[in-house]
Amino acid sequence: MEQVFSYIIGLGAAVMMPIIFTVLGVCIGVKFSKALMCGLKVGVGFIGLSIVTALLTSSLGPALEKVVAIYDLQLQVFDMGWPAAASVAYNTAVGAFIIPVCLGVNLLLLLIRGTRTVNIDLWNYWHFAFIGAVVYFATMTLGWDYPLLWGFFAAIVCYIITLVIADVTASRFQHFYKDMEGISIPQPFCAGFMPFAYIINKVLDKIPGIERLEIDAEGLKQKFGILGEPLFLGVLVGVAIGCLTCESVKEIVDGIPYILGLGIKMGAVMELIPRVTVLFIEGLKPISDATRQLIARKFKGAEGLSIGMSPALVIGHPTTLVVSLLLIPCTLLLAVVLPGNNFLPLASLAGMFYVFPLVLPYTKGNVLKTFIVGLAVIIMALYLVTYLAPYFTLAAADVHAQRPDDAAVAVPAGFEAGSLDFAGSPFSFVIFWSIHTFKWIGAALLTFATCALVWWNARRIARAEKEYLAKH
């Protein structure tokens, strides 16, 4: 069984997801031809997104490495990027069974009405497997009994909390983004930043005069013209980074073709991401609608169910693009100046867009508020990656020993492994720290907190259903 799941997962998202959504579509009553087209569009969307993010990392990577060399930046946590985190996650005993285990937990919570989200975003289950894998290797190194059970415990806790946050954010998410009725985002990296968005937004609203700065991405275009366009901002940031790779004015003049080329590539990323996300919407929306309709027909009280989908559906929002772009140079500067940080994000910068899908519904797309939230969570994430680096390194080394041909998990000599993607998530830190530091007491506290969240969510769902019935 483990080998079967490992083989399916090893196909990669671009192959795995079309197969899954085609089969799922047929099972829920969608015509085979339509289900196949939906699945293929999702696969093409993954490939398109991979190409665009690869353009970002392949363009920025050498430039930023040159900047590191010029300014002699000494940071010992090497950025492995999300492919390494996903590889570590899925190539362990935890990852091999994470999909059926989490689907079972989802079904149980639906039966006890502890959630209203049906999470079919199967590829992103690697996030849950990742925290499980890190806890598994850490507890095994410490000589604890049953390290595999500790790993599954961590993964399940993360999964349940993510489902609750998906429920809580579903209404705001569906109202803020176009054509997202009946969809929620149960992806823990996105969900982990929602509480920060809520709190920071509340604080900012109390500052006198802040309402004058209520500018969304469309307002930015109207106010600043071409300077407010994500495409043009991408070109400007690319040109600025290109200039930083030069040590003199003469080098800048000689390097004009390279500098302008970098600017155009960055602009291309900003322009192409929204176009690629259209493919995800075209592929996933019919499956989501059919799933919801089937559940509503077959199960009493299924009104209000949300179908959990990938955040890739909405990362093309203009505010996400603008703020992510502005945060790239800020993140690099923060990585250098923050005391105690040892992580320099390079490959992970392509994942910056995924910080914001559940932030925007709370900041209402306001560029300034979203930027401030992004700045706060990036500062936190840099420290969390630094903290988890030794344990991520253990997991990566073990996976590389089993799969020596997997370059994604090969940690360079003299470095530790890090990745902004989920290693920088507050969920991963809180769960790992509680277990690693307090063992049984930490597990008990996590269990109590998780059960309390489910109980609170169940009561919230019951109240919402009672209000719905009263109105209808």
Short mmCIF file of C-alpha atoms in Angstrom, two decimals:
data_model
loop_
_atom_site.label_atom_id
_atom_site.label_comp_id
_atom_site.label_asym_id
_atom_site.label_seq_id
_atom_site.Cartn_x
_atom_site.Cartn_y
_atom_site.Cartn_z
CA MET A 1 0.00 0.00 0.00
CA GLU A 2 2.81 2.40 0.91
CA GLN A 3 4.45 1.73 -2.46
CA VAL A 4 1.18 2.37 -4.30
CA PHE A 5 0.69 5.76 -2.67
CA SER A 6 4.36 6.63 -3.11
CA TYR A 7 4.11 5.80 -6.83
CA ILE A 8 0.95 7.92 -7.31
CA ILE A 9 2.44 10.86 -5.42
CA GLY A 10 5.71 10.47 -7.32
CA LEU A 11 3.87 11.27 -10.55
CA GLY A 12 3.87 14.91 -9.48
CA ALA A 13 1.01 17.39 -9.25
CA ALA A 14 0.77 17.95 -13.02
CA VAL A 15 -0.01 14.24 -13.62
CA MET A 16 -1.53 13.24 -10.29
CA MET A 17 -4.19 15.96 -10.15
CA PRO A 18 -5.68 15.44 -13.67
CA ILE A 19 -6.08 11.72 -12.91
CA ILE A 20 -7.66 12.40 -9.52
CA PHE A 21 -10.06 15.06 -10.78
CA THR A 22 -11.05 13.02 -13.84
CA VAL A 23 -11.89 10.01 -11.66
CA LEU A 24 -13.59 12.23 -9.07
CA GLY A 25 -15.61 13.99 -11.77
CA VAL A 26 -16.89 10.70 -13.20
CA CYS A 27 -17.71 9.40 -9.70
CA ILE A 28 -19.86 12.45 -8.92
CA GLY A 29 -21.77 12.29 -12.18
CA VAL A 30 -19.84 14.58 -14.54
CA LYS A 31 -19.62 13.29 -18.12
CA PHE A 32 -16.28 11.60 -18.77
CA SER A 33 -15.31 14.05 -21.53
CA LYS A 34 -16.05 17.07 -19.34
CA ALA A 35 -14.33 15.51 -16.31
CA LEU A 36 -11.29 14.72 -18.44
CA MET A 37 -11.11 18.29 -19.75
CA CYS A 38 -11.42 19.65 -16.20
CA GLY A 39 -8.60 17.39 -15.05
CA LEU A 40 -6.40 18.30 -18.00
CA LYS A 41 -6.94 22.03 -17.41
CA VAL A 42 -5.87 21.58 -13.79
CA GLY A 43 -2.76 19.71 -14.96
CA VAL A 44 -1.98 22.37 -17.55
CA GLY A 45 -2.52 25.00 -14.85
CA PHE A 46 0.06 23.30 -12.60
CA ILE A 47 2.52 23.11 -15.49
CA GLY A 48 1.91 26.75 -16.40
CA LEU A 49 2.36 27.85 -12.80
CA SER A 50 5.53 25.76 -12.52
CA ILE A 51 6.92 27.38 -15.69
CA VAL A 52 6.14 30.89 -14.47
CA THR A 53 7.57 30.32 -10.98
CA ALA A 54 10.60 28.60 -12.54
CA LEU A 55 11.08 31.74 -14.65
CA LEU A 56 11.00 33.78 -11.44
CA THR A 57 13.51 31.60 -9.59
CA SER A 58 15.82 31.04 -12.58
CA SER A 59 15.90 34.78 -13.27
CA LEU A 60 16.18 36.00 -9.70
CA GLY A 61 18.32 33.15 -8.36
CA PRO A 62 21.62 33.95 -10.13
CA ALA A 63 21.08 37.69 -9.62
CA LEU A 64 20.49 37.31 -5.89
CA GLU A 65 23.41 34.89 -5.52
CA LYS A 66 25.62 37.54 -7.11
CA VAL A 67 24.28 40.14 -4.67
CA VAL A 68 25.08 37.72 -1.81
CA ALA A 69 28.63 37.35 -3.11
CA ILE A 70 29.16 41.10 -3.64
CA TYR A 71 28.02 42.01 -0.14
CA ASP A 72 29.55 38.87 1.46
CA LEU A 73 26.33 37.79 3.16
CA GLN A 74 26.98 34.88 5.54
CA LEU A 75 23.72 33.03 6.20
CA GLN A 76 24.02 29.30 6.90
CA VAL A 77 20.47 28.08 6.21
CA PHE A 78 20.22 27.16 2.53
CA ASP A 79 16.88 27.82 0.81
CA MET A 80 15.70 24.47 -0.57
CA GLY A 81 12.35 25.81 -1.83
CA TRP A 82 8.99 24.04 -1.75
CA PRO A 83 10.05 21.08 -3.97
CA ALA A 84 12.42 19.93 -1.20
CA ALA A 85 9.74 20.35 1.47
CA ALA A 86 7.22 18.39 -0.62
CA SER A 87 9.79 15.68 -1.36
CA VAL A 88 10.62 15.30 2.33
CA ALA A 89 6.91 15.26 3.14
CA TYR A 90 5.82 12.59 0.69
CA ASN A 91 8.89 10.33 0.78
CA THR A 92 8.39 9.23 4.37
CA ALA A 93 6.09 6.75 6.09
CA VAL A 94 3.91 9.68 7.20
CA GLY A 95 3.62 11.07 3.69
CA ALA A 96 2.83 7.69 2.12
CA PHE A 97 -0.42 7.39 4.08
CA ILE A 98 -1.27 11.05 4.67
CA ILE A 99 -4.01 11.23 2.03
CA PRO A 100 -6.20 8.33 3.27
CA VAL A 101 -5.61 9.25 6.92
CA CYS A 102 -6.61 12.90 6.42
CA LEU A 103 -9.59 12.00 4.23
CA GLY A 104 -10.76 9.73 7.06
CA VAL A 105 -10.41 12.58 9.57
CA ASN A 106 -12.31 14.91 7.21
CA LEU A 107 -15.15 12.37 6.90
CA LEU A 108 -15.34 11.93 10.67
CA LEU A 109 -15.52 15.69 11.25
CA LEU A 110 -18.25 16.01 8.62
CA LEU A 111 -20.26 13.28 10.36
CA ILE A 112 -20.03 14.99 13.76
CA ARG A 113 -20.62 18.37 12.08
CA GLY A 114 -17.29 19.70 13.29
CA THR A 115 -16.49 21.08 9.82
CA ARG A 116 -18.34 22.13 6.67
CA THR A 117 -15.33 21.78 4.35
CA VAL A 118 -14.76 18.81 2.05
CA ASN A 119 -11.04 19.07 1.32
CA ILE A 120 -10.28 17.71 -2.15
CA ASP A 121 -7.07 19.73 -2.58
CA LEU A 122 -5.12 16.48 -2.38
CA TRP A 123 -1.78 17.72 -3.70
CA ASN A 124 -1.45 20.23 -0.88
CA TYR A 125 -1.77 17.45 1.67
CA TRP A 126 2.03 17.51 1.54
CA HIS A 127 1.88 20.42 4.00
CA PHE A 128 0.36 18.13 6.63
CA ALA A 129 2.83 15.39 5.75
CA PHE A 130 5.70 17.87 6.12
CA ILE A 131 5.05 18.74 9.75
CA GLY A 132 4.42 15.05 10.41
CA ALA A 133 7.74 14.10 8.80
CA VAL A 134 9.72 16.72 10.73
CA VAL A 135 8.18 15.61 14.03
CA TYR A 136 8.77 11.96 13.07
CA PHE A 137 12.50 12.45 12.45
CA ALA A 138 12.97 14.70 15.48
CA THR A 139 11.30 12.25 17.87
CA MET A 140 13.17 9.31 16.33
CA THR A 141 16.50 11.13 16.85
CA LEU A 142 15.55 11.77 20.48
CA GLY A 143 14.89 8.05 20.94
CA TRP A 144 11.19 8.44 21.74
CA ASP A 145 8.88 5.44 21.42
CA TYR A 146 6.49 5.34 18.45
CA PRO A 147 7.96 8.24 16.39
CA LEU A 148 5.60 7.40 13.50
CA LEU A 149 2.57 7.91 15.73
CA TRP A 150 3.99 11.25 16.88
CA GLY A 151 4.33 12.23 13.22
CA PHE A 152 0.74 11.31 12.39
CA PHE A 153 -0.48 13.08 15.54
CA ALA A 154 1.21 16.32 14.41
CA ALA A 155 -0.17 15.99 10.88
CA ILE A 156 -3.73 15.33 12.07
CA VAL A 157 -3.69 18.26 14.51
CA CYS A 158 -2.53 20.54 11.71
CA TYR A 159 -5.22 19.15 9.38
CA ILE A 160 -8.07 19.69 11.84
CA ILE A 161 -7.03 23.25 12.69
CA THR A 162 -6.75 24.03 8.97
CA LEU A 163 -10.27 22.73 8.31
CA VAL A 164 -11.65 24.95 11.09
CA ILE A 165 -9.92 28.02 9.66
CA ALA A 166 -11.20 27.11 6.18
CA ASP A 167 -14.74 27.11 7.63
CA VAL A 168 -14.24 30.40 9.45
CA THR A 169 -12.81 32.16 6.39
CA ALA A 170 -15.14 30.60 3.78
CA SER A 171 -17.79 33.33 3.83
CA ARG A 172 -15.30 36.21 3.59
CA PHE A 173 -13.29 34.35 0.95
CA GLN A 174 -16.35 33.74 -1.23
CA HIS A 175 -17.54 37.34 -0.94
CA PHE A 176 -14.15 38.89 -1.67
CA TYR A 177 -13.07 36.85 -4.70
CA LYS A 178 -15.17 36.57 -7.85
CA ASP A 179 -16.74 33.24 -8.88
CA MET A 180 -15.66 31.42 -5.70
CA GLU A 181 -19.11 30.50 -4.34
CA GLY A 182 -19.01 27.29 -2.33
CA ILE A 183 -15.19 27.16 -2.20
CA SER A 184 -12.85 27.40 0.79
CA ILE A 185 -9.05 27.21 1.15
CA PRO A 186 -7.90 24.47 3.57
CA GLN A 187 -4.18 24.96 2.90
CA PRO A 188 -2.26 25.41 6.17
CA PHE A 189 0.42 27.80 4.89
CA CYS A 190 -2.29 30.27 3.83
CA ALA A 191 -4.48 29.57 6.87
CA GLY A 192 -1.63 30.17 9.32
CA PHE A 193 -1.47 33.86 8.42
CA MET A 194 -5.19 34.60 8.72
CA PRO A 195 -5.08 35.40 12.48
CA PHE A 196 -2.31 37.94 11.84
CA ALA A 197 -4.37 39.54 9.08
CA TYR A 198 -7.38 39.78 11.40
CA ILE A 199 -5.46 41.29 14.34
CA ILE A 200 -3.26 43.68 12.34
CA ASN A 201 -6.24 44.87 10.31
CA LYS A 202 -8.17 45.62 13.52
CA VAL A 203 -5.22 47.59 14.92
CA LEU A 204 -4.73 49.57 11.71
CA ASP A 205 -8.42 50.49 11.60
CA LYS A 206 -7.99 52.29 14.92
CA ILE A 207 -5.27 54.59 13.55
CA PRO A 208 -6.71 58.03 12.68
CA GLY A 209 -6.51 58.86 8.99
CA ILE A 210 -5.83 55.30 7.84
CA GLU A 211 -9.07 55.35 5.87
CA ARG A 212 -7.49 57.88 3.51
CA LEU A 213 -5.04 55.20 2.46
CA GLU A 214 -7.75 52.70 1.50
CA ILE A 215 -6.27 51.95 -1.91
CA ASP A 216 -6.72 48.58 -3.59
CA ALA A 217 -4.84 47.43 -6.68
CA GLU A 218 -7.37 49.04 -9.03
CA GLY A 219 -7.19 52.28 -7.04
CA LEU A 220 -3.40 52.09 -7.27
CA LYS A 221 -3.67 52.04 -11.05
CA GLN A 222 -6.01 55.03 -11.06
CA LYS A 223 -3.88 57.02 -8.61
CA PHE A 224 -0.43 56.24 -10.01
CA GLY A 225 -1.23 55.27 -13.59
CA ILE A 226 1.36 52.99 -15.13
CA LEU A 227 3.31 52.91 -11.84
CA GLY A 228 0.39 51.06 -10.27
CA GLU A 229 0.36 48.29 -12.87
CA PRO A 230 1.76 44.93 -11.60
CA LEU A 231 3.43 44.43 -14.98
CA PHE A 232 5.31 47.73 -14.79
CA LEU A 233 6.14 47.29 -11.10
CA GLY A 234 7.63 43.91 -11.99
CA VAL A 235 9.85 45.53 -14.58
CA LEU A 236 10.97 48.22 -12.10
CA VAL A 237 11.82 45.72 -9.34
CA GLY A 238 13.66 43.50 -11.81
CA VAL A 239 15.71 46.44 -13.09
CA ALA A 240 16.49 47.52 -9.51
CA ILE A 241 17.72 44.04 -8.55
CA GLY A 242 19.73 43.90 -11.78
CA CYS A 243 21.46 47.15 -10.82
CA LEU A 244 22.33 45.70 -7.40
CA THR A 245 24.33 42.94 -9.12
CA CYS A 246 26.73 45.57 -10.46
CA GLU A 247 29.63 46.92 -8.40
CA SER A 248 30.14 50.16 -10.36
CA VAL A 249 28.40 52.58 -12.72
CA LYS A 250 30.47 51.18 -15.58
CA GLU A 251 29.17 47.66 -14.83
CA ILE A 252 25.61 49.01 -14.85
CA VAL A 253 26.15 50.61 -18.27
CA ASP A 254 27.78 47.47 -19.66
CA GLY A 255 25.06 45.30 -18.14
CA ILE A 256 22.07 47.23 -19.52
CA PRO A 257 20.90 44.32 -21.74
CA TYR A 258 20.99 41.92 -18.77
CA ILE A 259 19.34 44.43 -16.41
CA LEU A 260 16.51 45.21 -18.82
CA GLY A 261 16.09 41.51 -19.59
CA LEU A 262 15.69 40.77 -15.87
CA GLY A 263 13.11 43.53 -15.64
CA ILE A 264 11.09 42.12 -18.54
CA LYS A 265 11.19 38.62 -17.02
CA MET A 266 9.91 39.91 -13.69
CA GLY A 267 7.17 41.82 -15.52
CA ALA A 268 6.29 38.64 -17.41
CA VAL A 269 5.81 36.75 -14.15
CA MET A 270 3.41 39.44 -12.88
CA GLU A 271 1.42 39.35 -16.11
CA LEU A 272 1.34 35.59 -16.67
CA ILE A 273 0.30 34.38 -13.20
CA PRO A 274 -3.26 35.80 -13.43
CA ARG A 275 -3.64 34.24 -16.87
CA VAL A 276 -2.50 30.83 -15.62
CA THR A 277 -4.89 30.90 -12.65
CA VAL A 278 -7.80 31.15 -15.09
CA LEU A 279 -7.02 27.55 -16.10
CA PHE A 280 -7.34 26.42 -12.49
CA ILE A 281 -10.73 28.12 -12.20
CA GLU A 282 -11.96 26.59 -15.46
CA GLY A 283 -10.81 23.13 -14.36
CA LEU A 284 -11.72 23.14 -10.67
CA LYS A 285 -14.98 25.10 -10.62
CA PRO A 286 -17.14 22.50 -12.45
CA ILE A 287 -15.81 19.75 -10.17
CA SER A 288 -16.49 21.88 -7.11
CA ASP A 289 -20.04 22.70 -8.23
CA ALA A 290 -20.83 19.07 -9.08
CA THR A 291 -19.43 17.83 -5.76
CA ARG A 292 -21.52 20.31 -3.80
CA GLN A 293 -24.69 19.47 -5.77
CA LEU A 294 -24.20 15.74 -5.26
CA ILE A 295 -23.68 16.12 -1.52
CA ALA A 296 -26.74 18.39 -1.27
CA ARG A 297 -28.88 15.74 -3.06
CA LYS A 298 -27.61 12.76 -1.11
CA PHE A 299 -27.22 14.13 2.41
CA LYS A 300 -29.73 15.99 4.52
CA GLY A 301 -28.44 19.25 5.96
CA ALA A 302 -25.62 19.59 3.41
CA GLU A 303 -26.45 23.24 2.74
CA GLY A 304 -23.49 25.50 3.32
CA LEU A 305 -20.83 22.90 2.61
CA SER A 306 -17.65 24.28 1.07
CA ILE A 307 -15.34 22.39 -1.24
CA GLY A 308 -11.69 22.81 -0.24
CA MET A 309 -9.60 23.90 -3.22
CA SER A 310 -6.05 25.02 -4.00
CA PRO A 311 -5.09 28.65 -3.25
CA ALA A 312 -3.64 28.67 -6.79
CA LEU A 313 -7.18 29.68 -7.81
CA VAL A 314 -6.71 33.21 -6.48
CA ILE A 315 -2.97 34.00 -6.38
CA GLY A 316 -3.41 36.07 -9.54
CA HIS A 317 -5.29 38.82 -7.65
CA PRO A 318 -3.67 42.21 -8.44
CA THR A 319 -3.09 43.07 -4.76
CA THR A 320 -1.35 39.73 -4.16
CA LEU A 321 0.91 40.36 -7.14
CA VAL A 322 1.78 43.95 -6.19
CA VAL A 323 2.45 43.21 -2.51
CA SER A 324 4.40 40.01 -3.22
CA LEU A 325 6.58 41.89 -5.66
CA LEU A 326 7.26 44.74 -3.22
CA LEU A 327 8.06 42.26 -0.45
CA ILE A 328 10.80 40.48 -2.42
CA PRO A 329 13.49 43.17 -1.92
CA CYS A 330 12.16 43.88 1.60
CA THR A 331 12.50 40.19 2.51
CA LEU A 332 16.08 40.10 1.29
CA LEU A 333 16.95 43.21 3.31
CA LEU A 334 15.25 41.83 6.42
CA ALA A 335 17.09 38.52 6.07
CA VAL A 336 20.39 40.41 6.19
CA VAL A 337 19.66 42.89 8.99
CA LEU A 338 17.51 40.87 11.42
CA PRO A 339 19.65 39.69 14.36
CA GLY A 340 19.55 35.93 14.87
CA ASN A 341 18.22 35.10 11.42
CA ASN A 342 20.31 32.61 9.43
CA PHE A 343 18.00 32.10 6.44
CA LEU A 344 18.34 33.88 3.09
CA PRO A 345 15.26 33.17 0.96
CA LEU A 346 16.01 32.67 -2.73
CA ALA A 347 14.10 29.68 -4.16
CA SER A 348 11.24 30.30 -1.71
CA LEU A 349 10.53 33.75 -3.13
CA ALA A 350 8.37 32.09 -5.77
CA GLY A 351 6.05 31.00 -2.95
CA MET A 352 5.51 34.54 -1.68
CA PHE A 353 2.17 34.73 -3.50
CA TYR A 354 0.74 32.01 -1.24
CA VAL A 355 1.01 34.15 1.88
CA PHE A 356 -2.00 36.26 0.85
CA PRO A 357 -5.05 34.26 -0.39
CA LEU A 358 -6.67 34.34 3.09
CA VAL A 359 -5.17 37.71 4.07
CA LEU A 360 -6.89 39.76 1.36
CA PRO A 361 -10.47 39.01 2.50
CA TYR A 362 -9.59 40.67 5.85
CA THR A 363 -7.64 43.63 4.47
CA LYS A 364 -10.26 43.92 1.68
CA GLY A 365 -7.48 44.04 -0.87
CA ASN A 366 -6.00 47.23 0.59
CA VAL A 367 -2.42 47.41 -0.65
CA LEU A 368 -0.94 49.19 2.40
CA LYS A 369 -2.65 46.95 4.98
CA THR A 370 -1.75 43.83 3.04
CA PHE A 371 1.86 44.98 2.77
CA ILE A 372 2.07 45.60 6.53
CA VAL A 373 0.59 42.16 7.26
CA GLY A 374 3.04 40.62 4.78
CA LEU A 375 5.99 42.41 6.39
CA ALA A 376 4.99 41.17 9.85
CA VAL A 377 4.53 37.55 8.81
CA ILE A 378 7.75 37.49 6.76
CA ILE A 379 9.77 38.70 9.77
CA MET A 380 8.19 35.93 11.84
CA ALA A 381 8.69 33.35 9.07
CA LEU A 382 12.42 34.05 8.77
CA TYR A 383 12.91 33.21 12.44
CA LEU A 384 10.69 30.14 12.25
CA VAL A 385 12.66 28.75 9.29
CA THR A 386 15.89 29.35 11.23
CA TYR A 387 14.46 27.52 14.25
CA LEU A 388 13.27 24.50 12.27
CA ALA A 389 16.38 24.27 10.06
CA PRO A 390 18.23 21.56 12.08
CA TYR A 391 15.16 19.29 12.03
CA PHE A 392 14.39 19.97 8.37
CA THR A 393 18.02 19.07 7.65
CA LEU A 394 17.62 15.72 9.46
CA ALA A 395 14.56 14.86 7.41
CA ALA A 396 16.13 15.97 4.11
CA ALA A 397 19.30 13.96 4.80
CA ASP A 398 17.30 10.80 5.51
CA VAL A 399 15.21 11.16 2.33
CA HIS A 400 18.36 11.88 0.28
CA ALA A 401 20.01 8.74 1.67
CA GLN A 402 17.05 6.69 0.41
CA ARG A 403 16.79 8.61 -2.88
CA PRO A 404 20.31 9.79 -3.81
CA ASP A 405 19.12 10.85 -7.28
CA ASP A 406 16.64 13.35 -5.82
CA ALA A 407 18.56 16.62 -6.18
CA ALA A 408 15.74 18.57 -4.53
CA VAL A 409 16.71 17.23 -1.07
CA ALA A 410 20.50 17.43 -1.45
CA VAL A 411 21.67 19.90 1.21
CA PRO A 412 24.95 21.65 0.25
CA ALA A 413 27.92 20.88 2.50
CA GLY A 414 28.28 23.25 5.43
CA PHE A 415 24.65 24.40 5.27
CA GLU A 416 21.38 23.55 6.98
CA ALA A 417 18.12 23.14 5.05
CA GLY A 418 15.32 25.68 5.09
CA SER A 419 12.26 26.69 3.11
CA LEU A 420 9.74 29.47 3.54
CA ASP A 421 7.02 27.09 2.33
CA PHE A 422 5.44 25.75 5.50
CA ALA A 423 8.72 25.72 7.44
CA GLY A 424 7.89 29.42 7.85
CA SER A 425 4.32 28.73 8.95
CA PRO A 426 3.20 29.42 12.53
CA PHE A 427 1.29 26.12 12.45
CA SER A 428 4.45 24.10 11.88
CA PHE A 429 6.28 25.96 14.64
CA VAL A 430 3.56 25.76 17.32
CA ILE A 431 2.86 22.07 16.72
CA PHE A 432 6.52 21.08 16.52
CA TRP A 433 7.60 23.22 19.48
CA SER A 434 4.76 21.95 21.70
CA ILE A 435 5.63 18.31 21.02
CA HIS A 436 9.42 18.67 20.97
CA THR A 437 9.61 20.81 24.11
CA PHE A 438 6.86 19.37 26.32
CA LYS A 439 6.27 15.88 24.86
CA TRP A 440 3.16 14.41 26.56
CA ILE A 441 2.11 17.70 28.14
CA GLY A 442 2.48 19.42 24.77
CA ALA A 443 0.48 16.66 23.09
CA ALA A 444 -2.24 16.99 25.73
CA LEU A 445 -2.41 20.78 25.26
CA LEU A 446 -2.57 20.42 21.48
CA THR A 447 -5.31 17.79 21.81
CA PHE A 448 -7.33 20.00 24.16
CA ALA A 449 -6.92 23.08 21.96
CA THR A 450 -7.86 21.14 18.81
CA CYS A 451 -10.93 19.56 20.41
CA ALA A 452 -11.98 22.96 21.78
CA LEU A 453 -11.68 24.46 18.28
CA VAL A 454 -13.81 21.68 16.79
CA TRP A 455 -16.44 22.12 19.54
CA TRP A 456 -16.49 25.90 19.00
CA ASN A 457 -16.73 25.43 15.23
CA ALA A 458 -19.57 22.93 15.61
CA ARG A 459 -21.52 25.42 17.72
CA ARG A 460 -20.81 28.19 15.22
CA ILE A 461 -22.02 25.95 12.37
CA ALA A 462 -25.19 25.05 14.32
CA ARG A 463 -25.99 28.73 14.93
CA ALA A 464 -25.44 29.57 11.27
CA GLU A 465 -27.74 26.74 10.18
CA LYS A 466 -30.44 27.86 12.63
CA GLU A 467 -30.24 31.42 11.26
CA TYR A 468 -30.40 30.08 7.70
CA LEU A 469 -33.52 27.99 8.44
CA ALA A 470 -35.17 30.97 10.18
CA LYS A 471 -34.71 33.09 7.05
CA HIS A 472 -35.86 30.37 4.64
#
